[in-house]
Short mmCIF file of C-alpha atoms and ligand atoms in Angstrom, two decimals:
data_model
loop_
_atom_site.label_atom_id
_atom_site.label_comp_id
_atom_site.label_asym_id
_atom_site.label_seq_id
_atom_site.Cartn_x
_atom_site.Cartn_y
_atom_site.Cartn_z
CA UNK G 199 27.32 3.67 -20.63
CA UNK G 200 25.52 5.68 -23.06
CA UNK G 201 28.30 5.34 -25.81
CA UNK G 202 27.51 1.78 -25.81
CA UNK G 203 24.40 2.20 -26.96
CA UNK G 204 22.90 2.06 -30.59
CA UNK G 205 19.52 4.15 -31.77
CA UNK G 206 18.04 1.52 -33.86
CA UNK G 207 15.02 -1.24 -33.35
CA UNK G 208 17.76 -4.20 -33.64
CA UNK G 209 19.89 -3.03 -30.94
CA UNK G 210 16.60 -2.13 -28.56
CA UNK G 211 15.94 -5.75 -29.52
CA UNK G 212 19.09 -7.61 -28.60
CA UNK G 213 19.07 -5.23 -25.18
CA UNK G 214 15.98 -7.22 -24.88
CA UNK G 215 16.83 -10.59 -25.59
CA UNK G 216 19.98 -9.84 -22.86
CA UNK G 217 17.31 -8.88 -20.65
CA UNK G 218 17.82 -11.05 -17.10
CA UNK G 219 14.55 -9.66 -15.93
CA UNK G 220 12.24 -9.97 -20.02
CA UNK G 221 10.11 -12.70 -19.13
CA UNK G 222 8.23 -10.08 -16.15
CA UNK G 223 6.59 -8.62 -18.80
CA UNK G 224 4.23 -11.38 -19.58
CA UNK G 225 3.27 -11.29 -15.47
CA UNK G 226 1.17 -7.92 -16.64
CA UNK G 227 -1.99 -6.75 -18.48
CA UNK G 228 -1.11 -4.01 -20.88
CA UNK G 229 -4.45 -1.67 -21.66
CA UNK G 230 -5.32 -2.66 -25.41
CA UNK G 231 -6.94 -0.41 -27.64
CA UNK G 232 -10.64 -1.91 -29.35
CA UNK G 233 -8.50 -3.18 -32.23
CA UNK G 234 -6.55 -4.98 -29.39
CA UNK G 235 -3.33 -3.70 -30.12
CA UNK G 236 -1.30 -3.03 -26.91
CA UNK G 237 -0.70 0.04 -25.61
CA UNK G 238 2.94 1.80 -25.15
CA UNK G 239 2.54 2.76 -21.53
CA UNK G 240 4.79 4.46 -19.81
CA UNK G 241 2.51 5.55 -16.69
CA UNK G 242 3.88 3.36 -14.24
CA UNK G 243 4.57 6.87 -12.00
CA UNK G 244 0.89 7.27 -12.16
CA UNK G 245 -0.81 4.26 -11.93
CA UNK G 246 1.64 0.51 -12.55
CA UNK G 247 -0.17 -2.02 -14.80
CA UNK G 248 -2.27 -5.14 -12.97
CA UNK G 249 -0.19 -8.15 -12.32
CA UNK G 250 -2.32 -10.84 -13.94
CA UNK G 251 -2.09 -12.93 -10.34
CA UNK G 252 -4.11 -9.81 -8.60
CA UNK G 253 -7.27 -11.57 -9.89
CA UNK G 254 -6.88 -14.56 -8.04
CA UNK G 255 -4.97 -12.98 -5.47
CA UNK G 256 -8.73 -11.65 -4.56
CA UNK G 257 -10.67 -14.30 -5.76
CA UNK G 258 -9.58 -16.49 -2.57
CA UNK G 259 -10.19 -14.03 -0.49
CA UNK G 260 -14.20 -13.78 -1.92
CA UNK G 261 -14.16 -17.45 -1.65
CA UNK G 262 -12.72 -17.75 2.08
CA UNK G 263 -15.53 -15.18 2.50
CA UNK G 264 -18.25 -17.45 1.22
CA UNK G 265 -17.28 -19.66 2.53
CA UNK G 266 -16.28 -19.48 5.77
CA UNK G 267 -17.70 -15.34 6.39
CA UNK G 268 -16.47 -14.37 9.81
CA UNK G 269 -14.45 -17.70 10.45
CA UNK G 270 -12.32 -16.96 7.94
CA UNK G 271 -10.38 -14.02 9.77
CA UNK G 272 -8.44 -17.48 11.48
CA UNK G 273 -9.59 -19.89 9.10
CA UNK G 274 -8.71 -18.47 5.56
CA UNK G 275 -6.28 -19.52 3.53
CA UNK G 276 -4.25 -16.38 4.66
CA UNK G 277 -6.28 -15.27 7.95
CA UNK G 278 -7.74 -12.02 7.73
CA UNK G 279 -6.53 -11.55 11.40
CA UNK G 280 -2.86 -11.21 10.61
CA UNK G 281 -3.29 -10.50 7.15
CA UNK G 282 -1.22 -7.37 6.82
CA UNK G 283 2.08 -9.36 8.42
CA UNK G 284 2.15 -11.31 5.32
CA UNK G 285 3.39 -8.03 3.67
CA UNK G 286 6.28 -7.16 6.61
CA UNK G 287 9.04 -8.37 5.67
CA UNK G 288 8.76 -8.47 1.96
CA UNK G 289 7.94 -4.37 2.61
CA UNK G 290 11.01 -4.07 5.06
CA UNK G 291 13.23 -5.67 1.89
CA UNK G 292 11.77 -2.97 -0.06
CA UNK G 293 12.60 -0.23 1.40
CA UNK G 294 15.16 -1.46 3.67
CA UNK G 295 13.78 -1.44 7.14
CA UNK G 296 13.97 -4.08 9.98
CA UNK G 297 10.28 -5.58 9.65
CA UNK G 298 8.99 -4.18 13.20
CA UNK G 299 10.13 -1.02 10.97
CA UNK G 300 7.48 -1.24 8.69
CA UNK G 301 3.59 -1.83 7.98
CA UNK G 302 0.73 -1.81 4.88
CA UNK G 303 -1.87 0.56 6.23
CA UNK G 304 -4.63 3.23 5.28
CA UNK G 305 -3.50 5.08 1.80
CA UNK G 306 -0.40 7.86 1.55
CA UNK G 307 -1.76 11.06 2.81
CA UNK G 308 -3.45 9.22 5.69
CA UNK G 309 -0.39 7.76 6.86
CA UNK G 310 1.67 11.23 6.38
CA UNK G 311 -1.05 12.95 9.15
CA UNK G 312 -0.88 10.06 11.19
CA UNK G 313 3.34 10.14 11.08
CA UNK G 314 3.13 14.01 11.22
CA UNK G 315 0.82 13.99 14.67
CA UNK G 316 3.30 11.91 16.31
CA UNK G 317 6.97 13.17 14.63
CA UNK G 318 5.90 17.36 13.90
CA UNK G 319 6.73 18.47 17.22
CA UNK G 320 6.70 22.04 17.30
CA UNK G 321 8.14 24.38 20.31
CA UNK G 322 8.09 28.04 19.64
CA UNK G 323 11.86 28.03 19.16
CA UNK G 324 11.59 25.38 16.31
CA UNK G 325 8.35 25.06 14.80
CA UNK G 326 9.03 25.16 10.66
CA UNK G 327 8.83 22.91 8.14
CA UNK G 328 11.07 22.42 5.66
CA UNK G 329 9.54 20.77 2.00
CA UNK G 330 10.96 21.27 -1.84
CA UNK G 331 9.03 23.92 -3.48
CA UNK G 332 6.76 22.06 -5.90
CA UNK G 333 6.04 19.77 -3.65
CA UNK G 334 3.20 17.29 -5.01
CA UNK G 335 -0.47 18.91 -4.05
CA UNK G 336 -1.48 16.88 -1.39
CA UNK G 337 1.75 16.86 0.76
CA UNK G 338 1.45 20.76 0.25
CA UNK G 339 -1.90 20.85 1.76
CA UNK G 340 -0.65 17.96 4.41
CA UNK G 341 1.69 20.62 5.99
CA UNK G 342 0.28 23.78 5.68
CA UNK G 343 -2.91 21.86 7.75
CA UNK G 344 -0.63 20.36 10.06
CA UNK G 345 0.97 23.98 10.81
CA UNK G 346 -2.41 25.44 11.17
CA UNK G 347 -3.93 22.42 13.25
CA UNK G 348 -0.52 23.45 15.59
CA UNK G 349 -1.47 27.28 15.42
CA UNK G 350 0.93 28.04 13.13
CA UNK G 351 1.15 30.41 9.76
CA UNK G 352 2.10 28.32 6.74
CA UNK G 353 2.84 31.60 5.43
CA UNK G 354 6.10 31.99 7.68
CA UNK G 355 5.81 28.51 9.38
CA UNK G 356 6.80 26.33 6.00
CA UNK G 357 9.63 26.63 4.23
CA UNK G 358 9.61 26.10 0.89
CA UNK G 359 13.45 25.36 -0.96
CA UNK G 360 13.21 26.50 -4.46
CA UNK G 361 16.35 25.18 -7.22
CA UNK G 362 18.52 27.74 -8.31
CA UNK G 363 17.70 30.51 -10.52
CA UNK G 364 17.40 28.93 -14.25
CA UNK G 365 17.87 25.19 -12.95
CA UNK G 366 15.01 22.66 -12.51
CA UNK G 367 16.87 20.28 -9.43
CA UNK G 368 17.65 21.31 -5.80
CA UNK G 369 21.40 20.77 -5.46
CA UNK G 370 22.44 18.04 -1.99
CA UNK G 371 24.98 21.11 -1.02
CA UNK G 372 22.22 23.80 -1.47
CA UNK G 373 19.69 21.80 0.63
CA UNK G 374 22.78 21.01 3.46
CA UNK G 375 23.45 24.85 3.32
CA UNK G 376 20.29 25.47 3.85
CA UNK G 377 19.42 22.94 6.55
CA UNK G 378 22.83 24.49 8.74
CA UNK G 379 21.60 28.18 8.21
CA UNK G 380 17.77 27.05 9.63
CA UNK G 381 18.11 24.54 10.83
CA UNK G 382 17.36 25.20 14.50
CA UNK G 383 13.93 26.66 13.81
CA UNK G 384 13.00 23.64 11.83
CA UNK G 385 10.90 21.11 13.55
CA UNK G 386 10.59 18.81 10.63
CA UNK G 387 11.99 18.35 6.96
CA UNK G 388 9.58 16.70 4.77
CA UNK G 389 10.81 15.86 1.51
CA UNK G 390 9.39 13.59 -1.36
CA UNK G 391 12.32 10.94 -1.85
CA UNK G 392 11.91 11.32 -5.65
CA UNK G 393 9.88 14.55 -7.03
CA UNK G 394 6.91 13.55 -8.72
CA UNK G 395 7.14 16.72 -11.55
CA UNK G 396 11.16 16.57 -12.03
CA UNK G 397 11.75 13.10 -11.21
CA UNK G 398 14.85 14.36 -9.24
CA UNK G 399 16.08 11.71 -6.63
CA UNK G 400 16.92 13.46 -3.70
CA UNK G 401 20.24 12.27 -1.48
CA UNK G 402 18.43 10.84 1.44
CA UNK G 403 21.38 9.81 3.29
CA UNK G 404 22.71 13.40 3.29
CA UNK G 405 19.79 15.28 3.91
CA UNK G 406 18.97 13.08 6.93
CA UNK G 407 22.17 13.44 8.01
CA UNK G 408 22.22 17.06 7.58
CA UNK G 409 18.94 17.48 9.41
CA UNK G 410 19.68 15.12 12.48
CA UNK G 411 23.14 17.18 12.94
CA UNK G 412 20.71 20.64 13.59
CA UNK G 413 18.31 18.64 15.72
CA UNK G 414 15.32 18.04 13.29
CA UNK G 415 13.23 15.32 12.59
CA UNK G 416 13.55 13.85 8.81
CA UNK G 417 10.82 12.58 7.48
CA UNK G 418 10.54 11.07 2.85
CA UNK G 419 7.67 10.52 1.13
CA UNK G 420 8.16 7.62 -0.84
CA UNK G 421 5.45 8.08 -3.67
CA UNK G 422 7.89 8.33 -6.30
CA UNK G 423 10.58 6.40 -5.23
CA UNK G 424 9.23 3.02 -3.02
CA UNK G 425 9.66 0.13 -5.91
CA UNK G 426 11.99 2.41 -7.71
CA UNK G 427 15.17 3.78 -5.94
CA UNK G 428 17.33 1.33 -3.57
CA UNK G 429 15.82 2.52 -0.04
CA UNK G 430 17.94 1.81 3.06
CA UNK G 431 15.99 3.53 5.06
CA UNK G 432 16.71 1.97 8.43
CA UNK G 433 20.99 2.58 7.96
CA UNK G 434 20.05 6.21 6.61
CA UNK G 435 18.53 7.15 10.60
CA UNK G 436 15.34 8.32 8.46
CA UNK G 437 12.84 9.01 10.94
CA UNK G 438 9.76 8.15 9.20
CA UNK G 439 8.39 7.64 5.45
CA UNK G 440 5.76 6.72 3.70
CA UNK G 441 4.37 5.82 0.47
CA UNK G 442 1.78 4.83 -1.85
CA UNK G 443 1.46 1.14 -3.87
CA UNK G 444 -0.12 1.82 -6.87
CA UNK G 445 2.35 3.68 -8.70
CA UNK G 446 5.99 1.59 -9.24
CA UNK G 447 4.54 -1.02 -7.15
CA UNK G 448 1.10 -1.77 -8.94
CA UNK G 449 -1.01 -2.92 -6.57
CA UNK G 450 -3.95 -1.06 -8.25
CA UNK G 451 -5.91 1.99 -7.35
CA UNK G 452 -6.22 2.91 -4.21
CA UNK G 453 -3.74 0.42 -3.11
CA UNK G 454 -2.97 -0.27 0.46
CA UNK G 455 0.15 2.36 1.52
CA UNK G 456 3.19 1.73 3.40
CA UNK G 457 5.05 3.57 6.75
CA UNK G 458 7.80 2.97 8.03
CA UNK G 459 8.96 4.00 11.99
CA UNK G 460 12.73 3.99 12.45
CA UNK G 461 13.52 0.97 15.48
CA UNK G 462 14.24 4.05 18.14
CA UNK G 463 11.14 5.46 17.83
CA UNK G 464 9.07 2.00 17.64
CA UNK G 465 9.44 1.95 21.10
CA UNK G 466 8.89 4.78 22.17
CA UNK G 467 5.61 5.14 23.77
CA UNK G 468 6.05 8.49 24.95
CA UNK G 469 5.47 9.51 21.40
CA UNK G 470 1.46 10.87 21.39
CA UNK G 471 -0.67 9.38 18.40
CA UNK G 472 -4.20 8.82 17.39
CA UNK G 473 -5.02 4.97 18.70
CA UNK G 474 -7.00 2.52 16.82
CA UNK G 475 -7.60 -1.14 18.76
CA UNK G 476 -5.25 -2.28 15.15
CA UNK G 477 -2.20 -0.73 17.01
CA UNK G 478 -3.19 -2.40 20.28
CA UNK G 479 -1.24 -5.40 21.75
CA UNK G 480 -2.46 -8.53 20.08
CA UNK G 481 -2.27 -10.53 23.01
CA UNK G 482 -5.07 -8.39 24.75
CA UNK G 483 -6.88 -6.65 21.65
CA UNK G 484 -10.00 -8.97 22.00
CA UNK G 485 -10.00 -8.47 25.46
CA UNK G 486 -11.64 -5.25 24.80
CA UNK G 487 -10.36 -3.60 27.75
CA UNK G 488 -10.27 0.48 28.04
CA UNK G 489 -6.97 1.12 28.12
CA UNK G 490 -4.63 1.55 24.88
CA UNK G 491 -1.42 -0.64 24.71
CA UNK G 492 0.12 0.46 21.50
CA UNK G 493 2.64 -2.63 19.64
CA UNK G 494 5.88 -1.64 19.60
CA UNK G 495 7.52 -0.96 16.14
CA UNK G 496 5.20 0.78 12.88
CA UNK G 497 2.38 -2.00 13.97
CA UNK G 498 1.53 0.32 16.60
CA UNK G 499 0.12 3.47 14.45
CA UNK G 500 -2.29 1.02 12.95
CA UNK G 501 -6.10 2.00 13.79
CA UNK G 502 -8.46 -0.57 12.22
CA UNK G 503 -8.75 -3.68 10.65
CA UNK G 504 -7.68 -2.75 6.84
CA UNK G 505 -9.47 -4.15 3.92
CA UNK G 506 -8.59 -7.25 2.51
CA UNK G 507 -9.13 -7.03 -0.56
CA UNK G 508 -6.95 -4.21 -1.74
CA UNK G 509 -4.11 -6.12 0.30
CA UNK G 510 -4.64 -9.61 -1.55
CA UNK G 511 -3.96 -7.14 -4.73
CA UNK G 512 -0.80 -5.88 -2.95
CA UNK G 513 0.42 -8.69 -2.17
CA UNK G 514 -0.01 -10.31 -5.62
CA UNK G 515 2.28 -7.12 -6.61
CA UNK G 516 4.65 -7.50 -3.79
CA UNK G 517 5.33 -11.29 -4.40
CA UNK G 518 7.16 -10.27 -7.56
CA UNK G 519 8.98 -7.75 -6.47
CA UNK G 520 10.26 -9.63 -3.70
CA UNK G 521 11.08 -12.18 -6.72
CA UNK G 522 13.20 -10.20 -8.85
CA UNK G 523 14.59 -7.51 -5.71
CA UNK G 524 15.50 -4.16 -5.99
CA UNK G 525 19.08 -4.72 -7.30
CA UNK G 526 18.14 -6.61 -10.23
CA UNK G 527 15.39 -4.09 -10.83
CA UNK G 528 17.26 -0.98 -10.39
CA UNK G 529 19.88 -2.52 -12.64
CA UNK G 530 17.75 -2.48 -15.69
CA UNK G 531 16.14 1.06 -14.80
CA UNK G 532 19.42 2.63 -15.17
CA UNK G 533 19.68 1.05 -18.63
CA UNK G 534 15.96 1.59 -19.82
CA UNK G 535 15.68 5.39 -18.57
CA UNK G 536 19.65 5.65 -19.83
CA UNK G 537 18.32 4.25 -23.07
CA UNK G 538 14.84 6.66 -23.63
CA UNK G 539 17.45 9.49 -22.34
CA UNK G 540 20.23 8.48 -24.92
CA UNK G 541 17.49 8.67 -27.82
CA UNK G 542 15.82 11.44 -26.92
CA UNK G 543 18.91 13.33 -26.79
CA UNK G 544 20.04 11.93 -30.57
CA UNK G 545 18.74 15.13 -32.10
CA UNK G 546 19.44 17.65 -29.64
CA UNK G 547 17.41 21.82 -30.07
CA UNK G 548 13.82 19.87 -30.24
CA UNK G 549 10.56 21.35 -28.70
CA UNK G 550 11.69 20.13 -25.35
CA UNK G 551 14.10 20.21 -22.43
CA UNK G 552 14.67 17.48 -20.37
CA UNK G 553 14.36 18.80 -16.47
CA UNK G 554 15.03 15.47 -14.45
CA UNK G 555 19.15 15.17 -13.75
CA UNK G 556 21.29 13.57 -15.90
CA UNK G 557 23.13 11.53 -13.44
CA UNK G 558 21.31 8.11 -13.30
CA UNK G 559 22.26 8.57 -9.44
CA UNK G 560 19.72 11.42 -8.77
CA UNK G 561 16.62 9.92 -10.46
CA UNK G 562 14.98 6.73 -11.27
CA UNK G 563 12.81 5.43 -13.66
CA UNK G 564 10.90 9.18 -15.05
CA UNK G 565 12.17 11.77 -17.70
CA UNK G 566 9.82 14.87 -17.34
CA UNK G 567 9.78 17.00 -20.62
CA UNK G 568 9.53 20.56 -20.56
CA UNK G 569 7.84 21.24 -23.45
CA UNK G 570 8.31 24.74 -25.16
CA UNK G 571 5.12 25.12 -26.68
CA UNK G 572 2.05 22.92 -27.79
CA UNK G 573 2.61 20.33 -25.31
CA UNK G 574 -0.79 19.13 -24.67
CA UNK G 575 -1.45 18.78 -28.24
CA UNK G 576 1.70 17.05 -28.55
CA UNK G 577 0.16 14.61 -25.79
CA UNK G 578 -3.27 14.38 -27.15
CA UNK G 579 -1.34 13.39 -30.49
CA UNK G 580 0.61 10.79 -28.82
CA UNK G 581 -2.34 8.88 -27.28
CA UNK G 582 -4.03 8.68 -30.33
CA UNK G 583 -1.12 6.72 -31.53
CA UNK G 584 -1.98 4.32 -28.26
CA UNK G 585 1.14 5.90 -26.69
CA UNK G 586 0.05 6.35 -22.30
CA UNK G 587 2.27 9.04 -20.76
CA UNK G 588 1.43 11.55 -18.79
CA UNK G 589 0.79 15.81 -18.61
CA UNK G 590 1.74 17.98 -15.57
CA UNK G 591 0.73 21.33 -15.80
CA UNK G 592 1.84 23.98 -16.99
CA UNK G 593 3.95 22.32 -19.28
CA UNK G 594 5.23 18.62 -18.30
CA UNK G 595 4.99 15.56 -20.29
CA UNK G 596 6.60 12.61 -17.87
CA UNK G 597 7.68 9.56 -18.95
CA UNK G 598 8.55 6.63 -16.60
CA UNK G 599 9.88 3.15 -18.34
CA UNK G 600 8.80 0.61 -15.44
CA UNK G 601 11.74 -1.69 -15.23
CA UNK G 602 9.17 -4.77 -14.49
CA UNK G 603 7.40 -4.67 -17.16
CA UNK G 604 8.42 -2.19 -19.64
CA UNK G 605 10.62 -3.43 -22.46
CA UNK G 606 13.85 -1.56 -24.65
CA UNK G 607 11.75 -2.20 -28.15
CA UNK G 608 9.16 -0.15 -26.05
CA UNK G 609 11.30 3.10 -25.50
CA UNK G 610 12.31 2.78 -28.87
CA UNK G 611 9.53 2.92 -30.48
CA UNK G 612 7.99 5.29 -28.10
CA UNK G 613 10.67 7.93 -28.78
CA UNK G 614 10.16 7.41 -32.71
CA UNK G 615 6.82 8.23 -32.50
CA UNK G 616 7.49 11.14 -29.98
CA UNK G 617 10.77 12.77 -32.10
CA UNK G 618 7.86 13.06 -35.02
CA UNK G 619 5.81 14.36 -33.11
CA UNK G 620 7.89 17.28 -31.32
C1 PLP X 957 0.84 10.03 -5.67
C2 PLP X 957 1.21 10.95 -4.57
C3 PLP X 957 0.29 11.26 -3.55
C4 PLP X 957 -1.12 10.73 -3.58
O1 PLP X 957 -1.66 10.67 -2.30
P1 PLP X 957 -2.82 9.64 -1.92
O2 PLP X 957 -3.03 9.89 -0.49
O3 PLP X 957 -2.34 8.26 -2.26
O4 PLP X 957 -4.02 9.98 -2.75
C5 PLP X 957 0.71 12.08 -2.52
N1 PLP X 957 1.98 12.58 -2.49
C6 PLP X 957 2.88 12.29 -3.45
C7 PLP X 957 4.26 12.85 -3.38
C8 PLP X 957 2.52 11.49 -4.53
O5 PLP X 957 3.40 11.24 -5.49
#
């Protein structure tokens, strides 16, 4: 693919033009600097761009407020009542779940206790946990608490897989090996689907597989990789995931996360979990009665009546996606990231090494650049050319082209002003 391409503006231009998917851009609001030039922004990882319908996504929902206050949870426009089911089974396309599969709830780390209470079983035979080393912060903390809340040692209780000596990327075969040599101690494997510092794409199929066959529960978060990778979670026997929205799938900070609850365990009651009168039948909920009947499927972890707002904003995000799909998407992430790859690698023995893998198969939409010295600098440098990536200490620049709404002129004129710069 790469020898197709060509490392000049006109060629970024007619990739463009050829662009099924061009017109998306116009559907966001790019930060402008005061002399209201647009930003390059390639932060999409971080935090994706507003969808200019979020506005009056919300707006109707301040209005059905006014105007109707508490009426309007059966009375609005969308009823605040059922609100969240307007997401299912846009959400279940996403990710590729069966819609009792799935659910918009709380934020990520919330939803990773909440999954972990009910799916991190441990006996005294099996009681590890299995993550990648460099696991993002707050699923590092996530565990270790959930092994001490259990009476467990993080220190010998959580297994941390590190990449090979001198390589940056955990190998499928390494993590299989490891998963059939401890397997049977391991009470849960808890992986991100995409790492958020190498932007490796880990083989979720496999490593599910390769978990279920030594008896342990899988579990992905999605962070990096809901509204980015093609998910099929439900056909991959993934026990449980979840994932934030306002990273690849924009619905602004703080966005409304997703779970999802593989079909045999959605009906499982058996299962313990913290209960909230959200998860409780709705046929009975307002009959306020003592006992807990949880909904069968993800519905049933809910716990309260989630805030309206910040779900108007998703959906305003999820509408599109559910527009263009993940196929189309993905299609022109391979390209874009393929592209940023091919001409950052024009002029190879720079200031930097590229750590993400090569093969467009085991990432997505973020390169992350080692940088071999003076990498903040070499940040501070870019934004002051109105170019948005991002630092990851100690010495990570990440860059993430955002298929929706990021363009091939972009990436081309982001890596001119980066190869000067480096
Ligand atoms: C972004 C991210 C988080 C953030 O957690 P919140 O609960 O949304 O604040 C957690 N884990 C991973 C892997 C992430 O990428």
């Amino acid at each position: 693919m790469a020898l197709h391409f060509l490392p000049d503006l006109a060629f970024a231009r007619e990739m463009d033009a050829a662009d099924p998917l061009a017109s998306y851009r116009e559907r966001f609001l790019f930060p402008k600097k005061r002399d209201g030039q647009e930003c390059l922004y390639f932060c999409g990882n971080s935090l994706g761009l507003q969808p200019r319908t979020a506005q009056a996504y919300i707006e109707q929902e301040l209005r059905d407020w006014a105007e109707l206050g508490v009426e309007g949870h059966f009375h609005a426009q969308h009823p605040w009542l059922s609100y969240h089911e307007f997401l299912t089974e846009q959400t279940a396309r996403l990710v590729g779940a069966l819609p009792q599969e799935v659910v918009a709830m709380n934020s990520l780390t919330v939803n990773l206790h909440l999954l972990m209470l009910s799916f991190y079983r441990p006996t005294h035979e099996r009681h590890k946990i299995l993550i990648e080393a460099h696991a993002f912060p707050s699923d590092q903390y996530a565990v270790q608490s959930q092994l001490e809340f259990h009476g467990y040692d993080p220190r010998t209780a959580l297994l941390e897989m590190p990449p090979r000596e001198g390589e940056y990327d955990l190998r499928t075969e390494d993590i299989e090996a490891f998963i059939a040599r401890e397997g049977k101690s391991i009470a849960l494997i808890m992986l991100g689907g995409v790492n958020y510092a190498t932007g490796q794409a880990f083989d979720m199929k496999r490593i599910t597989a390769a978990g279920h066959a030594q008896g342990c529960v899988v579990g992905f978060d999605l962070a990096h990789a809901a509204g980015n990778l093609i998910l099929a979670l439900h056909d991959w026997e993934v026990d449980f995931a979840v994932w934030c929205s306002y990273k690849y799938l924009n619905a602004g900070p703080g966005g409304i996360a997703g779970c999802f609850v593989h079909e045999r365990h959605g009906r499982n009651f058996d299962l313990p979990r913290l209960a909230g009168w959200w998860g409780h039948n709705k046929q009975t909920r307002f009959l306020m009665g003592p006992e807990f009947e949880a909904l069968p499927g993800a519905e049933g972890w809910q716990l309260s009546n989630p805030p309206i707002f910040q779900l108007a904003a998703l959906r305003a995000a999820m509408d599109i996606f559910d527009e263009v799909g993940m196929t189309a998407l993905r299609a022109k992430s391979v390209l874009l990231t393929g592209y940023l790859e091919y001409l950052l690698m024009r002029e190879p023995a720079r200031n930097f090494t590229i750590i993400t893998p090569r093969d467009p198969e085991q990432r997505g939409a973020q390169l992350s650049l080692r940088m071999h010295k003076n990498g903040k600098t070499i940040l501070q440098r870019l934004l002051g050319q109105n170019v948005i990536c991002d630092w990851r200490e100690p010495d990570l620049i990440r860059v993430a082209p955002a298929p929706l709404y990021n363009s091939f002129e972009e990436v081309y004129r982001f890596t001119e002003i980066f190869l000067r710069e480096v």
